[in-house]
Amino acid sequence: MSKSIRIPAPDPSDTSPAVTHVPGTSGPSRALVAGVALGAAALGLAACGPAGAGVAYVTSPAVSASSPSASAVAGGRYTKIVAMSGLQVSPPTTSATSEHLGLTWAQAATAFAATSAVQGSHAQAILGYGLVTLSGSTLPGGTSPLDRRGAWVGITWGGTTSCPAAAVPPAGSSTSRASYHQIFTAVVIYGQGGDGAIVYTSRGTPSCGGPQTGPTVTAAREVLSMPWQQTTPLHNGSVRVSYQAPSCATLFSTASSGNMGVGKYILTVEVTEPFDRASCPTTTHTTSIRLFPSPVPPGAPAVPSHTTLGHGPTGPVSVLQTGRIAGDP
């Protein structure tokens, strides 16, 4: 038996950043209190570690940071400093450019909403251009250090999750809020033309309860609908198709919609690919798509002798379910 619960949004009055663990310390520290990452970068003070191991920053307590909120972005850019464990986003030095890294806000929003890591329902989503600093986490191979690096940053949080009934804290219990720390998922698009991106998941409480997890950093993957070619005739309610995709692509889903009575169907093949896929050679992939059950259920219309198959839309597929992405110009 399951119960759907609404993940609470962060308390607007709580502007303290989440706990982060900085390499070289013995345990968690409030490394981002009062905007820990920004001041040192502005002063040029940095403690450098091994490549890809993250960089720790020490800053002036005069700079403050807060958790992500809809008010953190406006006009396509971050207007205030936000902090999520070891990831910090600060306002860019100029707002005169309507396009950054070869992407407009709308193009960046398309890539953000098509990132597989944000799939599902979210109560809040924001997107803007800002300066990103990451400390205390190991970056995926091939990713340059993020030290006040310009990037499009989309962040999601909250939503409705189905959890086992036993995992839901009793109403009014002290654990239902006092020990709860919101998890934020950030998509950082830093490559020219959107060809490089990571997903940062902040430290926090899993939606169904339990010990805190994170933070984690992974390479971002985009969900794309691919052109396909039919390779076999209809047989037992299914057809086999081929499609061209990078060797590093992974099948995400297949779908068919149509009318068995008239024999017309629309088919889609969706894959996930790294944002930076230039190093992956294109190869031919095959998969089967089921059009209707076999054998045909009693009472269903007879299958026409000729079935027409059509393409669904191709390109990025929005998998983010939210009312609105805040921050558009």
Short mmCIF file of C-alpha atoms in Angstrom, two decimals:
data_model
loop_
_atom_site.label_atom_id
_atom_site.label_comp_id
_atom_site.label_asym_id
_atom_site.label_seq_id
_atom_site.Cartn_x
_atom_site.Cartn_y
_atom_site.Cartn_z
CA MET A 1 0.00 0.00 0.00
CA SER A 2 1.38 3.43 -0.89
CA LYS A 3 0.64 6.97 0.06
CA SER A 4 1.39 10.09 -1.97
CA ILE A 5 3.06 12.85 -0.01
CA ARG A 6 3.83 16.45 -0.94
CA ILE A 7 7.47 17.32 -0.37
CA PRO A 8 7.51 20.59 1.58
CA ALA A 9 9.06 23.63 -0.04
CA PRO A 10 11.91 25.28 1.86
CA ASP A 11 10.94 27.67 4.64
CA PRO A 12 11.19 31.17 3.02
CA SER A 13 12.49 32.59 6.31
CA ASP A 14 15.37 30.12 6.41
CA THR A 15 18.19 31.60 4.36
CA SER A 16 20.96 29.44 5.77
CA PRO A 17 22.72 27.29 3.13
CA ALA A 18 22.92 23.53 3.38
CA VAL A 19 25.82 21.71 5.04
CA THR A 20 28.70 20.86 2.76
CA HIS A 21 31.80 18.73 3.21
CA VAL A 22 35.01 20.36 2.01
CA PRO A 23 38.02 18.14 1.22
CA GLY A 24 40.62 18.23 3.95
CA THR A 25 38.20 18.66 6.85
CA SER A 26 37.26 16.00 9.34
CA GLY A 27 33.52 16.31 8.90
CA PRO A 28 30.63 18.47 7.63
CA SER A 29 31.07 22.23 7.97
CA ARG A 30 29.03 25.30 7.19
CA ALA A 31 31.43 26.01 4.35
CA LEU A 32 28.95 28.15 2.49
CA VAL A 33 27.65 30.19 5.44
CA ALA A 34 27.40 33.84 4.43
CA GLY A 35 28.29 33.01 0.83
CA VAL A 36 31.42 31.04 1.55
CA ALA A 37 32.32 30.32 -2.07
CA LEU A 38 31.85 33.71 -3.72
CA GLY A 39 34.05 36.10 -1.77
CA ALA A 40 37.29 34.15 -2.16
CA ALA A 41 36.76 33.75 -5.87
CA ALA A 42 36.29 37.51 -6.12
CA LEU A 43 39.46 38.06 -4.06
CA GLY A 44 41.38 35.45 -6.02
CA LEU A 45 41.93 33.23 -2.97
CA ALA A 46 41.62 29.53 -3.78
CA ALA A 47 42.97 26.31 -2.37
CA CYS A 48 43.60 24.01 -5.30
CA GLY A 49 43.48 20.24 -5.06
CA PRO A 50 44.04 17.41 -7.52
CA ALA A 51 42.42 17.78 -10.91
CA GLY A 52 38.74 16.84 -10.85
CA ALA A 53 38.65 16.66 -7.05
CA GLY A 54 36.83 19.95 -6.52
CA VAL A 55 38.15 23.19 -5.05
CA ALA A 56 37.51 24.61 -1.57
CA TYR A 57 37.05 28.35 -1.14
CA VAL A 58 37.30 30.66 1.87
CA THR A 59 35.39 33.92 1.73
CA SER A 60 34.45 37.03 3.56
CA PRO A 61 31.41 36.72 5.87
CA ALA A 62 30.05 39.91 4.31
CA VAL A 63 28.50 37.99 1.37
CA SER A 64 25.25 36.13 2.04
CA ALA A 65 23.68 33.20 0.19
CA SER A 66 20.25 31.59 0.31
CA SER A 67 18.48 28.46 -0.89
CA PRO A 68 17.02 28.47 -4.41
CA SER A 69 13.68 30.24 -4.81
CA ALA A 70 11.58 31.61 -7.65
CA SER A 71 12.78 35.12 -6.75
CA ALA A 72 16.44 34.16 -7.37
CA VAL A 73 16.07 34.55 -11.16
CA ALA A 74 14.66 37.30 -13.35
CA GLY A 75 15.18 38.46 -16.91
CA GLY A 76 17.02 35.26 -17.83
CA ARG A 77 19.73 35.61 -15.15
CA TYR A 78 20.39 34.97 -11.47
CA THR A 79 19.81 38.11 -9.43
CA LYS A 80 20.92 36.79 -6.06
CA ILE A 81 23.39 34.24 -4.73
CA VAL A 82 21.96 30.75 -4.12
CA ALA A 83 23.72 27.82 -2.44
CA MET A 84 23.03 24.08 -2.44
CA SER A 85 25.53 22.13 -0.34
CA GLY A 86 28.77 22.64 -2.29
CA LEU A 87 27.29 24.30 -5.40
CA GLN A 88 26.88 28.06 -5.50
CA VAL A 89 25.43 30.26 -8.25
CA SER A 90 25.98 34.01 -8.21
CA PRO A 91 24.70 36.79 -10.50
CA PRO A 92 26.72 37.40 -13.67
CA THR A 93 28.72 40.59 -13.97
CA THR A 94 26.57 41.87 -16.85
CA SER A 95 23.02 41.38 -18.05
CA ALA A 96 23.40 43.11 -21.43
CA THR A 97 23.65 39.89 -23.47
CA SER A 98 20.42 38.06 -24.33
CA GLU A 99 22.36 34.97 -25.45
CA HIS A 100 25.04 33.12 -23.48
CA LEU A 101 27.18 30.18 -24.62
CA GLY A 102 25.36 30.30 -27.94
CA LEU A 103 21.99 29.65 -26.29
CA THR A 104 18.99 31.88 -25.64
CA TRP A 105 16.98 31.39 -22.46
CA ALA A 106 14.34 29.45 -24.42
CA GLN A 107 16.96 27.13 -25.94
CA ALA A 108 18.54 26.54 -22.54
CA ALA A 109 15.07 25.81 -21.10
CA THR A 110 14.50 23.17 -23.79
CA ALA A 111 17.76 21.42 -22.86
CA PHE A 112 17.04 21.73 -19.12
CA ALA A 113 13.54 20.22 -19.45
CA ALA A 114 14.94 17.37 -21.59
CA THR A 115 17.56 16.32 -19.03
CA SER A 116 16.79 12.79 -17.83
CA ALA A 117 17.74 13.60 -14.22
CA VAL A 118 14.79 16.02 -13.83
CA GLN A 119 12.21 13.57 -15.15
CA GLY A 120 8.95 13.65 -13.21
CA SER A 121 6.79 16.06 -11.22
CA HIS A 122 8.42 19.04 -9.48
CA ALA A 123 6.76 21.80 -7.49
CA GLN A 124 9.33 24.42 -8.50
CA ALA A 125 11.75 24.98 -11.37
CA ILE A 126 13.97 27.96 -12.15
CA LEU A 127 16.50 28.72 -14.89
CA GLY A 128 18.95 31.54 -15.42
CA TYR A 129 22.48 32.41 -16.44
CA GLY A 130 24.95 32.78 -13.59
CA LEU A 131 28.47 32.19 -12.32
CA VAL A 132 28.94 28.69 -10.87
CA THR A 133 31.38 27.57 -8.20
CA LEU A 134 31.54 23.90 -7.12
CA SER A 135 33.51 22.62 -4.13
CA GLY A 136 33.74 19.36 -2.23
CA SER A 137 32.69 17.05 -5.08
CA THR A 138 34.48 15.02 -7.74
CA LEU A 139 33.61 16.09 -11.27
CA PRO A 140 32.93 13.59 -14.08
CA GLY A 141 35.94 12.88 -16.27
CA GLY A 142 36.66 15.56 -18.82
CA THR A 143 34.87 18.33 -16.91
CA SER A 144 36.89 21.46 -16.23
CA PRO A 145 36.80 22.91 -12.68
CA LEU A 146 33.81 25.14 -12.01
CA ASP A 147 35.25 28.30 -10.48
CA ARG A 148 32.89 31.23 -11.12
CA ARG A 149 32.26 29.72 -14.51
CA GLY A 150 29.46 31.15 -16.65
CA ALA A 151 26.65 28.62 -17.15
CA TRP A 152 22.94 28.22 -17.61
CA VAL A 153 21.68 26.69 -14.36
CA GLY A 154 18.26 25.08 -14.02
CA ILE A 155 17.14 23.93 -10.55
CA THR A 156 14.14 21.80 -9.55
CA TRP A 157 12.77 20.81 -6.16
CA GLY A 158 9.61 19.63 -4.41
CA GLY A 159 6.83 17.57 -5.93
CA THR A 160 4.54 14.65 -5.19
CA THR A 161 6.13 11.26 -4.53
CA SER A 162 4.53 7.87 -3.93
CA CYS A 163 6.09 6.26 -0.85
CA PRO A 164 5.36 3.16 1.25
CA ALA A 165 2.90 4.08 3.98
CA ALA A 166 5.34 2.94 6.69
CA ALA A 167 7.91 5.48 5.50
CA VAL A 168 5.64 8.51 6.01
CA PRO A 169 6.27 10.20 9.40
CA PRO A 170 3.17 10.63 11.59
CA ALA A 171 1.45 13.99 11.13
CA GLY A 172 2.85 16.59 13.49
CA SER A 173 5.88 14.52 14.43
CA SER A 174 9.13 16.36 15.08
CA THR A 175 10.87 14.33 12.37
CA SER A 176 8.43 15.49 9.68
CA ARG A 177 10.07 18.94 9.53
CA ALA A 178 12.93 19.39 11.99
CA SER A 179 15.08 16.69 10.39
CA TYR A 180 13.94 17.30 6.80
CA HIS A 181 16.38 18.96 4.39
CA GLN A 182 15.16 19.72 0.88
CA ILE A 183 17.03 18.09 -2.02
CA PHE A 184 17.71 20.35 -5.01
CA THR A 185 18.62 19.04 -8.46
CA ALA A 186 20.64 21.46 -10.57
CA VAL A 187 21.47 21.08 -14.27
CA VAL A 188 24.59 23.14 -15.06
CA ILE A 189 24.97 23.75 -18.82
CA TYR A 190 28.46 25.17 -19.23
CA GLY A 191 29.54 24.15 -22.76
CA GLN A 192 29.37 26.33 -25.86
CA GLY A 193 26.16 25.58 -27.69
CA GLY A 194 25.05 23.45 -24.74
CA ASP A 195 27.55 20.69 -25.52
CA GLY A 196 28.62 20.16 -21.90
CA ALA A 197 26.53 19.78 -18.74
CA ILE A 198 26.51 18.17 -15.31
CA VAL A 199 23.77 17.32 -12.84
CA TYR A 200 24.35 18.30 -9.21
CA THR A 201 22.08 16.83 -6.52
CA SER A 202 22.43 18.56 -3.17
CA ARG A 203 22.68 16.82 0.18
CA GLY A 204 19.29 16.26 1.75
CA THR A 205 16.55 13.94 2.95
CA PRO A 206 15.16 11.41 0.42
CA SER A 207 11.52 12.03 -0.46
CA CYS A 208 10.40 8.88 1.36
CA GLY A 209 12.54 9.54 4.45
CA GLY A 210 15.69 7.90 5.72
CA PRO A 211 19.27 9.11 6.26
CA GLN A 212 20.45 12.12 4.31
CA THR A 213 22.21 11.43 1.00
CA GLY A 214 24.46 13.35 -1.37
CA PRO A 215 25.71 15.53 -2.68
CA THR A 216 26.32 13.83 -6.04
CA VAL A 217 27.66 15.05 -9.39
CA THR A 218 27.07 13.16 -12.65
CA ALA A 219 27.35 13.90 -16.36
CA ALA A 220 24.02 15.17 -17.69
CA ARG A 221 22.12 13.19 -20.31
CA GLU A 222 19.51 14.58 -22.69
CA VAL A 223 16.36 12.75 -23.80
CA LEU A 224 15.97 12.85 -27.60
CA SER A 225 13.38 11.41 -29.99
CA MET A 226 15.19 9.80 -32.92
CA PRO A 227 14.29 9.27 -36.58
CA TRP A 228 13.78 5.55 -37.30
CA GLN A 229 13.40 3.13 -40.22
CA GLN A 230 11.17 0.07 -40.24
CA THR A 231 13.25 -3.07 -40.80
CA THR A 232 10.70 -5.92 -40.50
CA PRO A 233 7.03 -6.36 -41.45
CA LEU A 234 4.36 -6.29 -38.78
CA HIS A 235 4.47 -9.61 -36.93
CA ASN A 236 2.44 -10.63 -33.87
CA GLY A 237 1.55 -7.01 -33.17
CA SER A 238 5.14 -5.70 -33.28
CA VAL A 239 7.60 -4.22 -35.77
CA ARG A 240 11.34 -3.85 -35.58
CA VAL A 241 12.99 -0.52 -36.37
CA SER A 242 16.54 0.81 -36.67
CA TYR A 243 17.86 4.27 -35.81
CA GLN A 244 21.16 6.14 -35.93
CA ALA A 245 22.52 7.37 -32.59
CA PRO A 246 25.86 7.84 -30.81
CA SER A 247 27.40 4.66 -29.44
CA CYS A 248 27.04 6.14 -25.94
CA ALA A 249 23.27 6.54 -26.34
CA THR A 250 20.92 4.45 -24.19
CA LEU A 251 17.36 3.51 -25.13
CA PHE A 252 14.96 5.53 -22.96
CA SER A 253 11.54 4.47 -24.24
CA THR A 254 9.50 3.44 -27.26
CA ALA A 255 5.85 4.26 -27.86
CA SER A 256 3.06 3.74 -30.35
CA SER A 257 -0.31 5.43 -30.64
CA GLY A 258 -2.99 4.84 -33.21
CA ASN A 259 -6.08 2.99 -34.23
CA MET A 260 -5.96 -0.73 -34.84
CA GLY A 261 -9.25 -0.58 -36.79
CA VAL A 262 -7.80 1.66 -39.51
CA GLY A 263 -4.23 0.45 -39.15
CA LYS A 264 -2.53 3.82 -38.64
CA TYR A 265 0.10 4.32 -35.93
CA ILE A 266 2.58 6.95 -34.82
CA LEU A 267 5.83 5.51 -33.42
CA THR A 268 8.55 7.18 -31.36
CA VAL A 269 11.98 6.01 -30.25
CA GLU A 270 13.56 8.00 -27.42
CA VAL A 271 17.15 7.72 -26.19
CA THR A 272 19.36 9.48 -23.66
CA GLU A 273 22.69 10.89 -24.81
CA PRO A 274 25.43 12.85 -23.05
CA PHE A 275 25.26 16.57 -23.77
CA ASP A 276 28.88 16.29 -24.91
CA ARG A 277 28.57 13.42 -27.38
CA ALA A 278 31.06 14.51 -30.03
CA SER A 279 33.50 11.76 -29.01
CA CYS A 280 30.89 9.01 -29.48
CA PRO A 281 30.81 7.61 -33.03
CA THR A 282 27.38 7.21 -34.60
CA THR A 283 26.19 3.61 -34.85
CA THR A 284 23.05 1.75 -35.91
CA HIS A 285 20.74 0.56 -33.12
CA THR A 286 17.64 -1.63 -33.40
CA THR A 287 14.62 -2.19 -31.21
CA SER A 288 11.11 -3.66 -31.35
CA ILE A 289 7.93 -1.59 -30.88
CA ARG A 290 4.62 -3.20 -29.99
CA LEU A 291 1.57 -1.74 -31.74
CA PHE A 292 -1.19 -3.88 -30.24
CA PRO A 293 -1.58 -7.05 -28.14
CA SER A 294 -1.10 -10.41 -29.78
CA PRO A 295 -3.32 -12.32 -30.00
CA VAL A 296 -5.93 -9.60 -30.61
CA PRO A 297 -8.36 -9.40 -27.66
CA PRO A 298 -11.91 -10.73 -28.25
CA GLY A 299 -14.18 -8.03 -29.63
CA ALA A 300 -11.33 -5.91 -30.97
CA PRO A 301 -11.51 -4.81 -34.61
CA ALA A 302 -9.80 -6.99 -37.17
CA VAL A 303 -6.26 -6.00 -38.06
CA PRO A 304 -6.13 -4.41 -41.55
CA SER A 305 -4.00 -6.16 -44.13
CA HIS A 306 -1.90 -3.02 -44.53
CA THR A 307 -0.68 -0.95 -41.58
CA THR A 308 0.63 2.60 -41.97
CA LEU A 309 3.40 3.70 -39.64
CA GLY A 310 4.27 7.36 -39.14
CA HIS A 311 6.92 9.32 -37.22
CA GLY A 312 6.37 11.19 -34.02
CA PRO A 313 8.20 14.51 -33.49
CA THR A 314 12.00 14.25 -33.27
CA GLY A 315 14.48 16.22 -31.17
CA PRO A 316 14.65 17.03 -27.43
CA VAL A 317 11.84 15.55 -25.32
CA SER A 318 10.58 17.48 -22.30
CA VAL A 319 10.50 15.10 -19.31
CA LEU A 320 10.26 17.81 -16.63
CA GLN A 321 6.73 18.14 -15.26
CA THR A 322 6.21 21.52 -13.62
CA GLY A 323 3.78 24.39 -13.82
CA ARG A 324 6.35 26.90 -15.07
CA ILE A 325 10.11 27.40 -15.32
CA ALA A 326 10.71 30.74 -13.62
CA GLY A 327 13.31 33.20 -14.90
CA ASP A 328 12.35 33.80 -18.51
CA PRO A 329 13.15 37.26 -19.93
#
